[in-house]
Short mmCIF file of C-alpha atoms in Angstrom, two decimals:
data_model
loop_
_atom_site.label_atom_id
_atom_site.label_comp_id
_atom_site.label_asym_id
_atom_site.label_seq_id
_atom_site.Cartn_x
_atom_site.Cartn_y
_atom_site.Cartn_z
CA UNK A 14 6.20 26.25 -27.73
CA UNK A 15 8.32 22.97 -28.10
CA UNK A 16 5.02 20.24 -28.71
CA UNK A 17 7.12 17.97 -30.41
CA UNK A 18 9.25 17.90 -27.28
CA UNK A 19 6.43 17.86 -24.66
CA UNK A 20 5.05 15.12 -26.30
CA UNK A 21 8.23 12.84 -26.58
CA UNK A 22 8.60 13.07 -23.16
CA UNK A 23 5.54 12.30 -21.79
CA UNK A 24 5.21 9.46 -24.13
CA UNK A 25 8.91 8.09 -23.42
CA UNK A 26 7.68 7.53 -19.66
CA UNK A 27 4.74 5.96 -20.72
CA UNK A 28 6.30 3.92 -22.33
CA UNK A 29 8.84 3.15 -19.53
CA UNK A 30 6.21 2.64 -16.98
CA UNK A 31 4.62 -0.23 -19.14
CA UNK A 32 7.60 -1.71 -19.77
CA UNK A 33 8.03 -1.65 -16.16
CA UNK A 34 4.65 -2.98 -15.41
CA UNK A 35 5.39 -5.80 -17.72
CA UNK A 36 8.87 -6.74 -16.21
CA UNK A 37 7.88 -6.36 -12.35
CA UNK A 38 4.18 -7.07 -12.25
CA UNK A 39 4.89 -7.64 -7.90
CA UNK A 40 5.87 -4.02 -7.71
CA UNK A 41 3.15 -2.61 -9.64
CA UNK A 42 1.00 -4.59 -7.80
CA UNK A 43 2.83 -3.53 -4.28
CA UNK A 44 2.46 0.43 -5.20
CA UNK A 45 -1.48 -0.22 -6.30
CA UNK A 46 -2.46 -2.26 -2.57
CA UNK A 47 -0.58 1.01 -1.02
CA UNK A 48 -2.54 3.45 -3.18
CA UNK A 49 -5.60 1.57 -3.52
CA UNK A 50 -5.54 2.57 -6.80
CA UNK A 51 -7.33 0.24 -10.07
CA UNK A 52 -5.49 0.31 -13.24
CA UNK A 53 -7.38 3.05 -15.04
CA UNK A 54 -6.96 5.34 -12.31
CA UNK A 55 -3.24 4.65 -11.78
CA UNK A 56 -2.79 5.09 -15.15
CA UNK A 57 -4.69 8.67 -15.29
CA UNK A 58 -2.74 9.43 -12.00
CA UNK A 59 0.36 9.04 -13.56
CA UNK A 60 -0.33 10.42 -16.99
CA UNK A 61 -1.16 13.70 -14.99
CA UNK A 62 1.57 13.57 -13.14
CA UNK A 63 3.44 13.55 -15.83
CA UNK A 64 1.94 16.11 -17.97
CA UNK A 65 2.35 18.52 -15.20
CA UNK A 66 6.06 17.71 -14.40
CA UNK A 67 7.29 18.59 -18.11
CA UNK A 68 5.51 21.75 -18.87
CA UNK A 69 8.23 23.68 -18.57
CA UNK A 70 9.07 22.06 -22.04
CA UNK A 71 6.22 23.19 -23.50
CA UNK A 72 6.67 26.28 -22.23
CA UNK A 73 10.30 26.96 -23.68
CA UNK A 74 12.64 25.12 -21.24
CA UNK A 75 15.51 23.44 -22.93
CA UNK A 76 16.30 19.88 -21.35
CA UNK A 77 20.30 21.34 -21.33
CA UNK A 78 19.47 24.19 -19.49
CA UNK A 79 20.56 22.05 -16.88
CA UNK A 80 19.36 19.17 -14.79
CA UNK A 81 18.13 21.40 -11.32
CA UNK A 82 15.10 22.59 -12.99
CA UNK A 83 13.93 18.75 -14.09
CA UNK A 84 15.17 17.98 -10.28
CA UNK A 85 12.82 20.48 -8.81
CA UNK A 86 9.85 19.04 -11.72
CA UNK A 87 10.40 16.48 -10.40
CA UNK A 88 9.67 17.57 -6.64
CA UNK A 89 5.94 18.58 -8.02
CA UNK A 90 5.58 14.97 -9.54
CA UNK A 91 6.26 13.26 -6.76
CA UNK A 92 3.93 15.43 -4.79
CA UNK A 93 1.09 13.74 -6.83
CA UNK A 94 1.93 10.53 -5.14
CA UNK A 95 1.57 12.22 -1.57
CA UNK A 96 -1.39 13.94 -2.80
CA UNK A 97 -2.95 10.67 -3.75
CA UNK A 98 -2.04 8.74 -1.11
CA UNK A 99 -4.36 11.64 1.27
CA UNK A 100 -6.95 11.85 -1.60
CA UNK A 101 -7.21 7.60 -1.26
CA UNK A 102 -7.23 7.53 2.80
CA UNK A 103 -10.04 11.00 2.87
CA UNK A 104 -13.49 8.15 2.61
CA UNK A 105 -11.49 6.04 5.72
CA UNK A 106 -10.90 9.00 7.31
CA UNK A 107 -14.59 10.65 7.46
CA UNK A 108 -15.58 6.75 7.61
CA UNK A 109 -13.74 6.79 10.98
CA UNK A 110 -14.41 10.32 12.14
CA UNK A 111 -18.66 9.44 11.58
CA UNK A 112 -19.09 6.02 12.83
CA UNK A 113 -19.79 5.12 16.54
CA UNK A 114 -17.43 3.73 18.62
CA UNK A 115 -17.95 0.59 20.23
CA UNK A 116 -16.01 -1.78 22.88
CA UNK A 117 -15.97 -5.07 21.13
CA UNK A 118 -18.00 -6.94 24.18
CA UNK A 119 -20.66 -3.79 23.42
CA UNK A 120 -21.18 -4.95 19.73
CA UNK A 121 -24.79 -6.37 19.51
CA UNK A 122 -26.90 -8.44 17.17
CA UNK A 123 -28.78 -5.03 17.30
CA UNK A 124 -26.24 -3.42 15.24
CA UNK A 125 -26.70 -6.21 12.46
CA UNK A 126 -26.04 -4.37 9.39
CA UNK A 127 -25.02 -0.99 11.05
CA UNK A 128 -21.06 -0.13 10.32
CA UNK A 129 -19.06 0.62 13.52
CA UNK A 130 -15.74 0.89 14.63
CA UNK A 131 -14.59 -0.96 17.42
CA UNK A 132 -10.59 -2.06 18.57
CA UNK A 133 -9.04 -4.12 20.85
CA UNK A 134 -5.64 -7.23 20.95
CA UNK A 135 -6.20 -9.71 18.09
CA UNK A 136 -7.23 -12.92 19.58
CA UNK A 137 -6.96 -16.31 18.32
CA UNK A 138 -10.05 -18.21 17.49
CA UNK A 139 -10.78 -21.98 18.23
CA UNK A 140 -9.09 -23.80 15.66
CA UNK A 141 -6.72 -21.63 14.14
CA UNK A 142 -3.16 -22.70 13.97
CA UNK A 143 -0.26 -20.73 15.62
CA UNK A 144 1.30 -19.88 12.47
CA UNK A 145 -1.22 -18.55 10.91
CA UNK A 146 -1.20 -15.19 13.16
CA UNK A 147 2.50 -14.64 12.48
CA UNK A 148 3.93 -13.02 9.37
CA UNK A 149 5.01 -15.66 6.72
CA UNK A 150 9.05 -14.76 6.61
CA UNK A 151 10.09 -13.51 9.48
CA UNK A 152 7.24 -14.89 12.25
CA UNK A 153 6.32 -11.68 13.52
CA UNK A 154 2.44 -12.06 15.08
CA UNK A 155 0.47 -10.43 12.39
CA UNK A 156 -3.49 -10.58 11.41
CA UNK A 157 -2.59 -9.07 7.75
CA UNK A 158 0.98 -8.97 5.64
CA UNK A 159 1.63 -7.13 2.39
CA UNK A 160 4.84 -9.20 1.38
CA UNK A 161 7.29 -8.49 -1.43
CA UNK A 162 10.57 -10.76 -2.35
CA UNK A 163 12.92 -9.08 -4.25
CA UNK A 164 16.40 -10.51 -5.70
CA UNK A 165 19.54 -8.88 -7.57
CA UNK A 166 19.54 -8.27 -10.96
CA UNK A 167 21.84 -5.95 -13.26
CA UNK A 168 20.71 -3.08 -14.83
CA UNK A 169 23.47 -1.45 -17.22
CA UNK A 170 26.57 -1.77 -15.38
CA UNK A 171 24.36 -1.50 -11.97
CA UNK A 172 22.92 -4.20 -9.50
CA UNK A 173 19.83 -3.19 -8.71
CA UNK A 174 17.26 -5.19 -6.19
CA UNK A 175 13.94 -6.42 -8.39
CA UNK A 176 10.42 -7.78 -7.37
CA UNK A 177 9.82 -11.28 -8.54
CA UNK A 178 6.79 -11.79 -6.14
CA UNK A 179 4.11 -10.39 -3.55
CA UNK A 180 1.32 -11.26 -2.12
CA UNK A 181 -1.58 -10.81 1.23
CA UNK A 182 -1.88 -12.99 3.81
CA UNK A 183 -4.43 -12.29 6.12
CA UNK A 184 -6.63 -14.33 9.02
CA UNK A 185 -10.00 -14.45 10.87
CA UNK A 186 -9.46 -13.25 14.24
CA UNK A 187 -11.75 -12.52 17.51
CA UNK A 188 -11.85 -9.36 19.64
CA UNK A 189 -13.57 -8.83 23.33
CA UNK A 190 -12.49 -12.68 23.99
CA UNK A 191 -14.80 -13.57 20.78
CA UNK A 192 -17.65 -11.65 20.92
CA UNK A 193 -16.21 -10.02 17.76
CA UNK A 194 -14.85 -12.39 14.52
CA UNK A 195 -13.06 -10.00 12.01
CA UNK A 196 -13.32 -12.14 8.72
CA UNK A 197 -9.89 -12.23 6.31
CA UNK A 198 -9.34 -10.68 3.56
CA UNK A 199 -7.11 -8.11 1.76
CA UNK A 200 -8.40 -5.19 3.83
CA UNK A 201 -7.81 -1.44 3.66
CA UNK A 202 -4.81 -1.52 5.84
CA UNK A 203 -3.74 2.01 7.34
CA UNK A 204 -0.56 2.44 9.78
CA UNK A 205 0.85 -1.16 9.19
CA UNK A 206 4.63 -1.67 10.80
CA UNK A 207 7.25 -2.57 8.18
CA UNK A 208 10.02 -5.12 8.35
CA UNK A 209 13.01 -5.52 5.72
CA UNK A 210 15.96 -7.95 5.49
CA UNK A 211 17.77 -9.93 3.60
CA UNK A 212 18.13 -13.68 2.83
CA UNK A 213 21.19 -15.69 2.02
CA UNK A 214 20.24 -19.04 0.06
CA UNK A 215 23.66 -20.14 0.21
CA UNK A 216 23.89 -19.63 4.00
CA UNK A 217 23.27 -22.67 6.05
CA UNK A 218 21.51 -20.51 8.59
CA UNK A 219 18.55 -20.33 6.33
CA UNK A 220 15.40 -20.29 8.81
CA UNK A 221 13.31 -23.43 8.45
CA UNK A 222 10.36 -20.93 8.06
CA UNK A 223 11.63 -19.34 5.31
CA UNK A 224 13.02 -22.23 3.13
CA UNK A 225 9.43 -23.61 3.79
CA UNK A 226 7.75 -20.97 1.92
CA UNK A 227 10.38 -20.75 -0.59
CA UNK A 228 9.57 -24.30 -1.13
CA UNK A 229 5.86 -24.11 -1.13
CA UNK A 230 6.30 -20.78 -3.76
CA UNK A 231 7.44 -22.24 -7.25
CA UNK A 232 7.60 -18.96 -8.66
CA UNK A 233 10.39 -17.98 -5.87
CA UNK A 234 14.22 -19.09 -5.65
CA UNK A 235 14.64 -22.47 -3.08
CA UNK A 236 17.35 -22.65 -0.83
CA UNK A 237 17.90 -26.32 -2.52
CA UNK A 238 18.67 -25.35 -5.65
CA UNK A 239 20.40 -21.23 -5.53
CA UNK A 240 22.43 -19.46 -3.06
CA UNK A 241 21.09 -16.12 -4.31
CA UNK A 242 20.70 -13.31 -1.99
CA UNK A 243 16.99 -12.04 -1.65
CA UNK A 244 15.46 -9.40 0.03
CA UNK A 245 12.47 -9.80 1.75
CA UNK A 246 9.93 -6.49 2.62
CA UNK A 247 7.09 -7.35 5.13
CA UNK A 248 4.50 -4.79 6.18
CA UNK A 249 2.50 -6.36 8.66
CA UNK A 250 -0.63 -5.29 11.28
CA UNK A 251 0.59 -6.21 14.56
CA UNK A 252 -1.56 -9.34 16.42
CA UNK A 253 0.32 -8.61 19.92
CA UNK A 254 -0.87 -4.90 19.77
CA UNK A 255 -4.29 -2.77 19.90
CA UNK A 256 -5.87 -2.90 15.94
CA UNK A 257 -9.03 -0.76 15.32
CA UNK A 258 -11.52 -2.63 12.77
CA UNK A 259 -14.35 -0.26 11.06
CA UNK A 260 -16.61 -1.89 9.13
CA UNK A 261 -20.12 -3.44 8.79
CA UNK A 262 -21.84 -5.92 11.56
CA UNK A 263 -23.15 -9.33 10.86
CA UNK A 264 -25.12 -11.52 12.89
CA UNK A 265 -23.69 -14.77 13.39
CA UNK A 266 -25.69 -18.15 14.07
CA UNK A 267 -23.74 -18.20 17.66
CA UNK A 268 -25.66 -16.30 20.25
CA UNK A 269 -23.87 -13.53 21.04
CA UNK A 270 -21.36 -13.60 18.85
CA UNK A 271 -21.20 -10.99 15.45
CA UNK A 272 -18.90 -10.59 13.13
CA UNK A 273 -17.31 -7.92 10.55
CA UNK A 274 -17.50 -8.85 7.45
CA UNK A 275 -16.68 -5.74 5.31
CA UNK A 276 -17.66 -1.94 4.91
CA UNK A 277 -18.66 1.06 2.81
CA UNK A 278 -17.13 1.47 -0.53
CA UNK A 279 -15.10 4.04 -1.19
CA UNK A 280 -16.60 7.03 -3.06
CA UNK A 281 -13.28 9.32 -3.94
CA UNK A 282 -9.96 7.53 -4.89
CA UNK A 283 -10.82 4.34 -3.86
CA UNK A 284 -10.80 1.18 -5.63
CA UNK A 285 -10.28 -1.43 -2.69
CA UNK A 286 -12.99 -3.88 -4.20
CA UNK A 287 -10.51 -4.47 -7.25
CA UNK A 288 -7.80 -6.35 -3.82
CA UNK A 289 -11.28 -7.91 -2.87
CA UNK A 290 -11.09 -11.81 -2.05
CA UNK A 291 -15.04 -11.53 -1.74
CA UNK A 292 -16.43 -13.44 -4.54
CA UNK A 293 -18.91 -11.02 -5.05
CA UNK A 294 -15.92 -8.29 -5.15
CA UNK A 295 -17.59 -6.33 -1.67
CA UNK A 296 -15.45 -4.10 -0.23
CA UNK A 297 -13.60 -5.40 3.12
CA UNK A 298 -13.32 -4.05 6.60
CA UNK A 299 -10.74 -1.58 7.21
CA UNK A 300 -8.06 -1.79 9.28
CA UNK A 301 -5.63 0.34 10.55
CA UNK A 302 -2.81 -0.51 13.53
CA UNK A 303 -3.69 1.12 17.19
CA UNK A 304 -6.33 1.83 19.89
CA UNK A 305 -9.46 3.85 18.34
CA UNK A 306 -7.97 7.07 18.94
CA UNK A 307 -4.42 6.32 17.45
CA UNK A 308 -6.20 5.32 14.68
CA UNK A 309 -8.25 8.29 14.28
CA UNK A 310 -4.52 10.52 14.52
CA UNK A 311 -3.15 8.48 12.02
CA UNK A 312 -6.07 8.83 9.22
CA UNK A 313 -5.87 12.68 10.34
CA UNK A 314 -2.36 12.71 9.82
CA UNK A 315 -2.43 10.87 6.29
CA UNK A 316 -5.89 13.53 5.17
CA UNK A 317 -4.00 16.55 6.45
CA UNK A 318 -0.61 16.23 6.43
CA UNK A 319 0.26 14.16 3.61
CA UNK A 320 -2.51 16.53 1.39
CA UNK A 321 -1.03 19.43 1.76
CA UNK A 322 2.50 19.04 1.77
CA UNK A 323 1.86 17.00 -1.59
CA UNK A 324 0.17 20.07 -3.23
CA UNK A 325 3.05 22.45 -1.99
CA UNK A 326 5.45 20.14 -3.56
CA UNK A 327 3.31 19.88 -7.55
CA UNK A 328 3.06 23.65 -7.04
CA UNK A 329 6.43 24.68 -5.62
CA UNK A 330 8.24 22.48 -7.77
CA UNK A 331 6.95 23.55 -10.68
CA UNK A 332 7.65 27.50 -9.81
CA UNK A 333 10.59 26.65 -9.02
CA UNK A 334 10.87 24.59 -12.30
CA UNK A 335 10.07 27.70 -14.43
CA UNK A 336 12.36 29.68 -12.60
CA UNK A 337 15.33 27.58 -13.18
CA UNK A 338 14.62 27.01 -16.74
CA UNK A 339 13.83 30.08 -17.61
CA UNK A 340 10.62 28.85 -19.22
CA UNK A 341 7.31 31.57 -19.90
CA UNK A 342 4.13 30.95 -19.84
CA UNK A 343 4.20 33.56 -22.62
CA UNK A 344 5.59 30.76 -24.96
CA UNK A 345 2.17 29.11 -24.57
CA UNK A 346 1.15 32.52 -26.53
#
């Protein structure tokens, strides 16, 4: 039973995993908005993860047996990820599947306080600038973006593309021509359309839009100063297409007019107050890209697809681990 080993391994990507939280704080921050996951539970995720993924070690597999039988550990690690990502989308899910459904011109004052799900186009509401419902880089129309900028860096002898910033941009928007006001915030997004390109700051052809948030972004390269190359990853809920809202109904002081101001907690994997903007750290409406019953697919899909074939990977990986590596469970003896 190699202990000594088990342990050096485990800890080694521990170690590497804070090292890489420290140098790309936008990407760990990226994967936790995706997961919904706080920093204690990422952490217990992972350490899991990777306790599972090297028993073979501590079971008598040599790390030069060969490198298929860490490939296919590997396979049963990264099922904990898809596992994870079902386990965090399983309260939105029977949140979805349990709430009434209700045309957004249907929504009453009656409901005050009741949680509902209701869907319909985006609509822009009296006052709101133009911009504001289109994605900050590439102008897409957009009620809610999940940005990361990434540039080139060298790693070794290898270029690799790093995160130097993220953030959420989200805004208030109206459905059933106003009746309904969604408010902004950084919402549990589900199903959101993704958008990747690059970025030549020493290219003339620079888009006004994007040198102007370059600009207004010290923390980001400007187009005045470097002719780096970044790459730019938006993942964006669509304003010129159907979005289903769940959450829970307010009254507003307009007659007629409610508005959706957040939902239920989650009780399972869920950490979305930690993304909160509310300053009392409530959790926010979710949101998730389609017509009601789209939606309702989609949260089936992620529950019962993603689930299971993220179990079959941590178990099949790690048979097939053993069996590669020639590792006993007998060693354990």
């Amino acid at each position: 039973m190699n202990v000594v080993g088990y342990g050096a391994f485990v800890g080694l990507c521990l170690v590497v995993a804070a090292v890489t939280k420290w140098l790309d704080p936008a990407g760990v921050a990226h994967l936790s908005r995706q997961t919904g996951l706080s920093r204690k539970k990422g952490w217990a995720v992972l350490l899991v993860a990777l306790l599972w993924t090297f028993f073979p070690v501590l079971a008598g597999a040599d790390i030069d047996d060969g490198k298929l039988w860490v490939a296919t550990a590997a396979v049963g690690g990264a099922g904990f990820f898809l596992t994870t990502i079902a386990a965090g989308s399983l309260d939105e899910y029977r949140l979805l599947e349990r709430v009434p459904y209700v045309e957004p011109r249907d929504v009453s004052s009656s409901e005050s306080e009741s949680v509902v799900a209701t869907s319909g186009v985006p609509e822009t509401l009296p006052g709101s600038e133009a911009d504001e419902f289109e994605t900050p880089f590439s102008g897409r129309p957009a009620v809610h973006t999940n940005w990361v900028v990434q540039r080139r860096d060298r790693l070794g002898f290898r270029e690799v593309w790093r995160n130097v910033a993220g953030g959420v941009r989200s805004v208030e928007f109206g459905l059933g021509s106003g009746a309904v006001r969604v408010t902004p915030g950084r919402h549990r997004v589900f199903s959101s359309t993704e958008r990747t390109f690059t970025v030549d700051l020493g290219d003339t052809d620079v888009s006004e839009r994007v040198a102007t948030f370059l600009r207004e972004h010290p923390e980001l390269p400007s187009p005045d100063e470097s002719d780096e190359e970044l790459k730019i990853v938006e993942r964006f809920v669509p304003a010129d297409d159907d979005v289903t809202v769940v959450g829970t109904v307010e009254q507003t002081r307009e007659p007629g007019v409610v508005r959706i101001d957040g939902g239920p907690i989650d009780e399972l994997l869920g950490t979305h107050t930690d993304h909160s903007v509310s300053s009392a750290a409530d959790a926010e409406a979710v949101l998730i890209r389609g017509d009601v019953d789209h939606a309702k697919y989609t949260m089936h899909k992620r529950v019962y697809w993603l689930g299971p074939a993220g179990v079959a990977m941590i178990l099949g990986g790690q048979l097939l681990s053993f069996w590669f590596s020639g590792a006993s469970l007998s060693a354990l003896l």
